[in-house]
Tab-separated table of C-alpha atoms in Angstrom:
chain	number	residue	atom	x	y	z
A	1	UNK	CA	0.000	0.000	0.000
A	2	UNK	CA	3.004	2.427	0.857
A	3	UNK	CA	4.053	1.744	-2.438
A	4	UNK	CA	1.708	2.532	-4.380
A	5	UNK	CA	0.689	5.565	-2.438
A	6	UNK	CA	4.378	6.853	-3.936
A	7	UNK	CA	3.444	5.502	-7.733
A	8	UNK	CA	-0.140	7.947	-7.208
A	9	UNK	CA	1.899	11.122	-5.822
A	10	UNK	CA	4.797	10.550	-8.806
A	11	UNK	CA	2.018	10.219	-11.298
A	12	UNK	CA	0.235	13.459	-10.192
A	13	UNK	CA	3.036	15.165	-10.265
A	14	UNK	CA	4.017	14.106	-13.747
A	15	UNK	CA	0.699	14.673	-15.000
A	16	UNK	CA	-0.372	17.716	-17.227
A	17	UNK	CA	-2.444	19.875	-15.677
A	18	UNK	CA	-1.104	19.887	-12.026
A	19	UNK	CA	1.500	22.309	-11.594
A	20	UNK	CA	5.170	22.452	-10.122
A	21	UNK	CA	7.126	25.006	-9.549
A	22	UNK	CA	10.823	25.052	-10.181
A	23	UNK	CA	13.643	25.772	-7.777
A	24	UNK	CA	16.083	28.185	-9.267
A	25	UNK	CA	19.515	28.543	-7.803
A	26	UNK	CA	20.956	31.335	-6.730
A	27	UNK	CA	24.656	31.148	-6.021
A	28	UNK	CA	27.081	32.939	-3.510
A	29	UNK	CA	30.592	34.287	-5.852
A	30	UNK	CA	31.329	38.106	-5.073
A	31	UNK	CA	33.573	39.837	-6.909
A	32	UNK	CA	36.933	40.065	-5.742
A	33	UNK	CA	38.635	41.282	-8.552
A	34	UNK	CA	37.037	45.256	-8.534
A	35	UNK	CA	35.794	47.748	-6.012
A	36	UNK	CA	31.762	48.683	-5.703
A	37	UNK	CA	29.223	51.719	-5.025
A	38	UNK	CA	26.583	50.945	-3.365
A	39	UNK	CA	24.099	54.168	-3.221
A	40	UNK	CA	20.747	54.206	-1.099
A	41	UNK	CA	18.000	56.581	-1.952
A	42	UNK	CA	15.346	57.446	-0.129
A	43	UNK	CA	12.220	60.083	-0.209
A	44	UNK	CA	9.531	60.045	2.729
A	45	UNK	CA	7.318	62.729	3.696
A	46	UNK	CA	8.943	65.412	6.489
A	47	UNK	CA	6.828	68.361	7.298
A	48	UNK	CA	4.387	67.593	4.727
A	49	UNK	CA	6.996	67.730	1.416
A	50	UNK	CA	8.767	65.236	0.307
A	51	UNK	CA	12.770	64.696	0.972
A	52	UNK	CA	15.477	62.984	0.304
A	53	UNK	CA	18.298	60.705	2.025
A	54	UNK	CA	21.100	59.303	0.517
A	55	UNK	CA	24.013	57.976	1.806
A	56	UNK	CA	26.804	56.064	-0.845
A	57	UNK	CA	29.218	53.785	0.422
A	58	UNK	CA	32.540	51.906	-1.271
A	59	UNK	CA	32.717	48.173	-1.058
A	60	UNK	CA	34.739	45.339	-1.651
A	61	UNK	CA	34.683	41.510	-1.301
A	62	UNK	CA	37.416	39.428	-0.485
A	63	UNK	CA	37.980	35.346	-0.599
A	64	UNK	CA	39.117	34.533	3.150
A	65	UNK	CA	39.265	30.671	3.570
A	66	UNK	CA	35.889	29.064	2.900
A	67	UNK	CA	33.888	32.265	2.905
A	68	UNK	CA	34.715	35.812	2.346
A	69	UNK	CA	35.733	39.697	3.938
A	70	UNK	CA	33.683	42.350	3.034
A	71	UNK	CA	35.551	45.423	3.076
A	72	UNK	CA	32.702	48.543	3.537
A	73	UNK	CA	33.544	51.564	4.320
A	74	UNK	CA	30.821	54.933	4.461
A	75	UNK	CA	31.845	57.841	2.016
A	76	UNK	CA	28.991	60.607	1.693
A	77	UNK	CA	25.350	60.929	3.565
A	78	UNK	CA	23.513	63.834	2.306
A	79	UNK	CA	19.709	65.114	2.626
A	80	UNK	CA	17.727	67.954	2.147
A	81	UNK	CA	15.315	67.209	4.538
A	82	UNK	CA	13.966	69.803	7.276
A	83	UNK	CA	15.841	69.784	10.619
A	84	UNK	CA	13.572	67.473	11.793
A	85	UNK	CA	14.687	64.467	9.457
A	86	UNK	CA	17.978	65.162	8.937
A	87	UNK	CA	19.470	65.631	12.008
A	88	UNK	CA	18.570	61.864	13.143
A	89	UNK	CA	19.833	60.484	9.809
A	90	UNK	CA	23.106	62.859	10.117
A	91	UNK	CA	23.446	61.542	13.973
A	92	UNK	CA	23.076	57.930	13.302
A	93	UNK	CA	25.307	58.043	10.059
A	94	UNK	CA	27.868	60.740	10.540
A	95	UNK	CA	30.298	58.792	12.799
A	96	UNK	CA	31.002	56.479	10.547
A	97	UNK	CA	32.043	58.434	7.651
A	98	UNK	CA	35.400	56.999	6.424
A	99	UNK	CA	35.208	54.223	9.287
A	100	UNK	CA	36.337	50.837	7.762
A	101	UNK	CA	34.416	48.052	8.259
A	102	UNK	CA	35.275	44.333	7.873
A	103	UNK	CA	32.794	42.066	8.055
A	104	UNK	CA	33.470	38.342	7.873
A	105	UNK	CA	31.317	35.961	5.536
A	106	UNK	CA	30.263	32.405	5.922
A	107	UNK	CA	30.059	30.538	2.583
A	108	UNK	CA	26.416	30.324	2.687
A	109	UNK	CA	26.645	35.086	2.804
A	110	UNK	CA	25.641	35.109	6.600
A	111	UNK	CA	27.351	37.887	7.953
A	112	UNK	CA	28.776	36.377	11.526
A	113	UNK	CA	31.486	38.734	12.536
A	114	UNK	CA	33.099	41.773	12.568
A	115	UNK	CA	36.877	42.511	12.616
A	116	UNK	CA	38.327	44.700	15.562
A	117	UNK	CA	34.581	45.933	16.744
A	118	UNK	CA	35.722	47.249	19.686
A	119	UNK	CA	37.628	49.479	18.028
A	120	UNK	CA	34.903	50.263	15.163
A	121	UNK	CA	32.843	51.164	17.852
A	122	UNK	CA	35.045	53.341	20.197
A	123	UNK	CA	35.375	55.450	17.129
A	124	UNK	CA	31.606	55.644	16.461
A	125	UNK	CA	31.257	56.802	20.092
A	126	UNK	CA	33.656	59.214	19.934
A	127	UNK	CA	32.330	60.783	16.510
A	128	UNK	CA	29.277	61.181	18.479
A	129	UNK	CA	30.533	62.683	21.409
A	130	UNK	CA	32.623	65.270	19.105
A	131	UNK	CA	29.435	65.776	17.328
A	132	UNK	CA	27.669	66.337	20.756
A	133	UNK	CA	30.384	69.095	21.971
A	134	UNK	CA	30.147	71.054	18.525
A	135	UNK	CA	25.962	71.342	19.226
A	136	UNK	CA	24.068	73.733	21.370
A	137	UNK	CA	22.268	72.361	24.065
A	138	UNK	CA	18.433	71.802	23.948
A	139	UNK	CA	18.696	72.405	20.230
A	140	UNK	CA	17.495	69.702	17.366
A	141	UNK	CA	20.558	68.918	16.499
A	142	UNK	CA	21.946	67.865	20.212
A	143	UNK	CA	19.033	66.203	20.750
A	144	UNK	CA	18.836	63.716	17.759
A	145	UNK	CA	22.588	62.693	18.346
A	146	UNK	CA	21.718	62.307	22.349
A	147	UNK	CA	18.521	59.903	21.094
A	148	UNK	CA	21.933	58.032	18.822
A	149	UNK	CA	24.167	57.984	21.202
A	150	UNK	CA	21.449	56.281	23.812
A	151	UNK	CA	20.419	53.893	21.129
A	152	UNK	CA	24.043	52.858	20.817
A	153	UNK	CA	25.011	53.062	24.545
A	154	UNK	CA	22.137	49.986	25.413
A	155	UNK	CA	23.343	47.721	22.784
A	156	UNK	CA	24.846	44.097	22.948
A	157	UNK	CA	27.731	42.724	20.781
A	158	UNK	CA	24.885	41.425	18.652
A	159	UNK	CA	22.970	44.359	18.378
A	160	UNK	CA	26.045	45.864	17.796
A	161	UNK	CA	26.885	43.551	14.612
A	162	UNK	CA	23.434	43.765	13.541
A	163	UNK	CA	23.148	47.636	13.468
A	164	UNK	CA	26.689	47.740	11.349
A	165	UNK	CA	25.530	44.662	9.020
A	166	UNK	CA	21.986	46.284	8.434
A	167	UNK	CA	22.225	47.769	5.454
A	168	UNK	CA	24.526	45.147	3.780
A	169	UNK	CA	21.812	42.429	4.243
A	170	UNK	CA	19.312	43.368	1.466
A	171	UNK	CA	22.826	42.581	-1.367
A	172	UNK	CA	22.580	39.107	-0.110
A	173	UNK	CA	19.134	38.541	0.538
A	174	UNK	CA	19.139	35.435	-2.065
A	175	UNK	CA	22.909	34.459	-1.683
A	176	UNK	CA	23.505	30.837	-1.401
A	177	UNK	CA	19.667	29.903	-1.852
A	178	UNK	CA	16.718	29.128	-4.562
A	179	UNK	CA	13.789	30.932	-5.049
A	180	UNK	CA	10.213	29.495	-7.217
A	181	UNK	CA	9.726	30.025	-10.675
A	182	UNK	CA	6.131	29.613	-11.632
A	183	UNK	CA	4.091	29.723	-8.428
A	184	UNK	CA	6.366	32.255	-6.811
A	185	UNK	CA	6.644	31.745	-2.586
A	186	UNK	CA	5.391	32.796	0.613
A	187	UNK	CA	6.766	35.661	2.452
A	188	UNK	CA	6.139	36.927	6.184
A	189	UNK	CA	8.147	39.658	7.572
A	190	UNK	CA	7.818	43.243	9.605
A	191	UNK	CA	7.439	46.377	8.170
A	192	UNK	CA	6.654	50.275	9.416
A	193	UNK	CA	9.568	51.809	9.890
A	194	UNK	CA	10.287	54.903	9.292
A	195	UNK	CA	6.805	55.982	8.758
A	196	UNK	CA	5.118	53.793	11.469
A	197	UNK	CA	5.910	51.401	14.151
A	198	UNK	CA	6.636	47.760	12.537
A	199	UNK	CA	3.810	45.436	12.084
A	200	UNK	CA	3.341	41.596	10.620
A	201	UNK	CA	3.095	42.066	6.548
A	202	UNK	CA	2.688	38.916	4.404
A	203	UNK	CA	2.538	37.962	0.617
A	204	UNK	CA	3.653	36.559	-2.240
A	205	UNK	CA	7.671	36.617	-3.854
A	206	UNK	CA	7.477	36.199	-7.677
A	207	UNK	CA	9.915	35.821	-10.895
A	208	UNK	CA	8.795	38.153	-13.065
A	209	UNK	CA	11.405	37.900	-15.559
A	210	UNK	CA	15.209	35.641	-16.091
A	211	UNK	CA	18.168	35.558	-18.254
A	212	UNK	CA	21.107	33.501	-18.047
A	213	UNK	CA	22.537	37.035	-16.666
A	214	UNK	CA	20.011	38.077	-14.400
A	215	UNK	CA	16.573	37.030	-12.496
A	216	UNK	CA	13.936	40.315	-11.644
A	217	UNK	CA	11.546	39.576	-8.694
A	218	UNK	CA	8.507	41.339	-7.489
A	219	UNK	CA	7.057	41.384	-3.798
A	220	UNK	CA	4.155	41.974	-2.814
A	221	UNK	CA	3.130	42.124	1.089
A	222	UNK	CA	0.347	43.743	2.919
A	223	UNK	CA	-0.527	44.091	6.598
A	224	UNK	CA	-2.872	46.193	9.217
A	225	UNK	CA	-2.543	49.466	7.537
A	226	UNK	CA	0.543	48.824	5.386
A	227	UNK	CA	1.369	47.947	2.107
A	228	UNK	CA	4.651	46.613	0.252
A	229	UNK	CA	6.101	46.517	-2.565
A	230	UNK	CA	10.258	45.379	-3.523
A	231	UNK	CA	11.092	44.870	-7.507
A	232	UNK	CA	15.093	43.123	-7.110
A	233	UNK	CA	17.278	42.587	-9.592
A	234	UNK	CA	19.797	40.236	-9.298
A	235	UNK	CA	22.786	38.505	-10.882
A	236	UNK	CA	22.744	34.856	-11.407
A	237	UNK	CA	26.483	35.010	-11.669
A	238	UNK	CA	27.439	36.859	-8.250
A	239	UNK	CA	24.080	36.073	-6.679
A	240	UNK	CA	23.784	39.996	-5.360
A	241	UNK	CA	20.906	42.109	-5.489
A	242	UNK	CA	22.154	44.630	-8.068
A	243	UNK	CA	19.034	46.925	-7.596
A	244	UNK	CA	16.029	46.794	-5.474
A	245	UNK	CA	12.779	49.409	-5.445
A	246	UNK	CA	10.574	49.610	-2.153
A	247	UNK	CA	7.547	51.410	-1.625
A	248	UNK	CA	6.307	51.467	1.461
A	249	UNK	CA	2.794	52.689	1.771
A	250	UNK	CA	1.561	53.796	5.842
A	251	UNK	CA	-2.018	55.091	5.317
A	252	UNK	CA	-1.613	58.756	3.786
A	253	UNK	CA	2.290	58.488	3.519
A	254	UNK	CA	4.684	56.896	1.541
A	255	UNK	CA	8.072	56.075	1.665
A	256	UNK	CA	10.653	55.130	-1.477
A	257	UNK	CA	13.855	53.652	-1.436
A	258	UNK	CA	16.299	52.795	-4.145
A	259	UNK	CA	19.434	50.476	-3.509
A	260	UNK	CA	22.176	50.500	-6.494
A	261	UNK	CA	24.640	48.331	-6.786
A	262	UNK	CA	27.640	49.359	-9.569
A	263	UNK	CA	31.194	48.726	-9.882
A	264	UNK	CA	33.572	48.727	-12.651
């Protein structure tokens, strides 16, 4: 009976009509032979008009054993956001400027370490605290990088590495994995932030298009009062997320964010 309960489920999926998805693999082989941009854009509403974030950083990958170094290292954050906005994104970002950060790589893209964070982060302190003695008291300014510098102060080693590594994570979201042509795959995740506090959001992760250069993806996700959407780009040869487009949508507001990734 076992037996032929296997011959049934092999025949139905053989059979036309019922459909089956396909795995496609993604692989995990950065560059190491050339040095990389990597620009984030962003527009969300501040004081009822639109602005604009941006911050571009210089990377590099590196073979290191089994897995890999990647070499990152903050060059420019700009807005022209109202006080209100910028100062936060100046406080949080600011300190790092020209800090070089080494982040070591499993095979499978996991980020798992960082090299000398102690160090890294006695020099993010102190940027902070020589931003703090260059502000006025009570003013916007002193009070965004006070908020920073208390974010940072109740941090563990992990939080730590995972407040570096953020913004690295969406290159290898795929890395080392497969993802479903055809009937696409479930997602569940949290989203809010900036414009709201993070809530469940769920939906659907297609293909919407594939060379033998490239895959493009679409994501669609939708929660209590949110809405999602992330078009990625990615190379089939590196496995990194060459582009991604998110729109996040919080009631009235919206929020856009573009992630480039170019090198030579």
């Amino acid at each position: 009976m076992k037996r032929w309960g296997v011959v049934v489920l092999a025949l139905a999926i053989l059979s036309p009509g019922v459909a089956r998805a396909d795995s496609i693999a993604i692989p995990f082989a950065p560059p190491t032979d050339r040095a990389l941009t990597y620009v984030i854009e962003q527009h969300r509403p501040i004081e009822g008009r639109d602005s604009r974030f941006t911050a571009t950083r210089d990377l590099r990958f590196e073979r290191a054993g089994e897995g890999y170094i990647l070499h990152a290292t903050l060059r420019a954050v700009d807005s022209d956001a109202p006080a209100s906005g910028a100062e936060p994104f100046a406080a949080a970002l600011t300190p790092l400027v020209g800090v070089g950060l080494h982040f070591r790589l499993d095979p499978a893209g996991r980020i798992v370490a960082l090299d000398d964070m102690d160090a890294v982060w006695t020099t993010v302190q102190s940027g902070l605290d020589n931003m703090l003695a260059g502000f006025a008291p009570d003013t916007p300014r002193h009070r965004a990088a006070r908020s920073v510098q208390a974010l940072f102060a109740g941090l563990s080693s992990e939080g730590r590495l995972s407040l570096l590594a953020g913004e690295f994570q969406p290159l290898l979201l795929f890395v080392a994995s497969g993802v479903e042509d055809g009937a696409g795959r479930g997602v569940r995740t949290m989203a809010g932030s900036p414009l709201g506090r993070p809530v469940p959001v769920a939906g659907e992760l297609r293909v919407t298009a594939q060379t033998p250069a490239a895959l493009d993806m679409t994501e669609n996700l939708a929660g209590e009062g949110i809405g999602v959407t992330l078009h990625y780009h990615l190379s089939r040869t590196t496995g990194l997320v060459e582009s991604q487009h998110r729109t996040l949508t919080v009631g009235a507001r919206t929020l856009t964010e573009t992630r480039r990734l170019t090198g030579g």
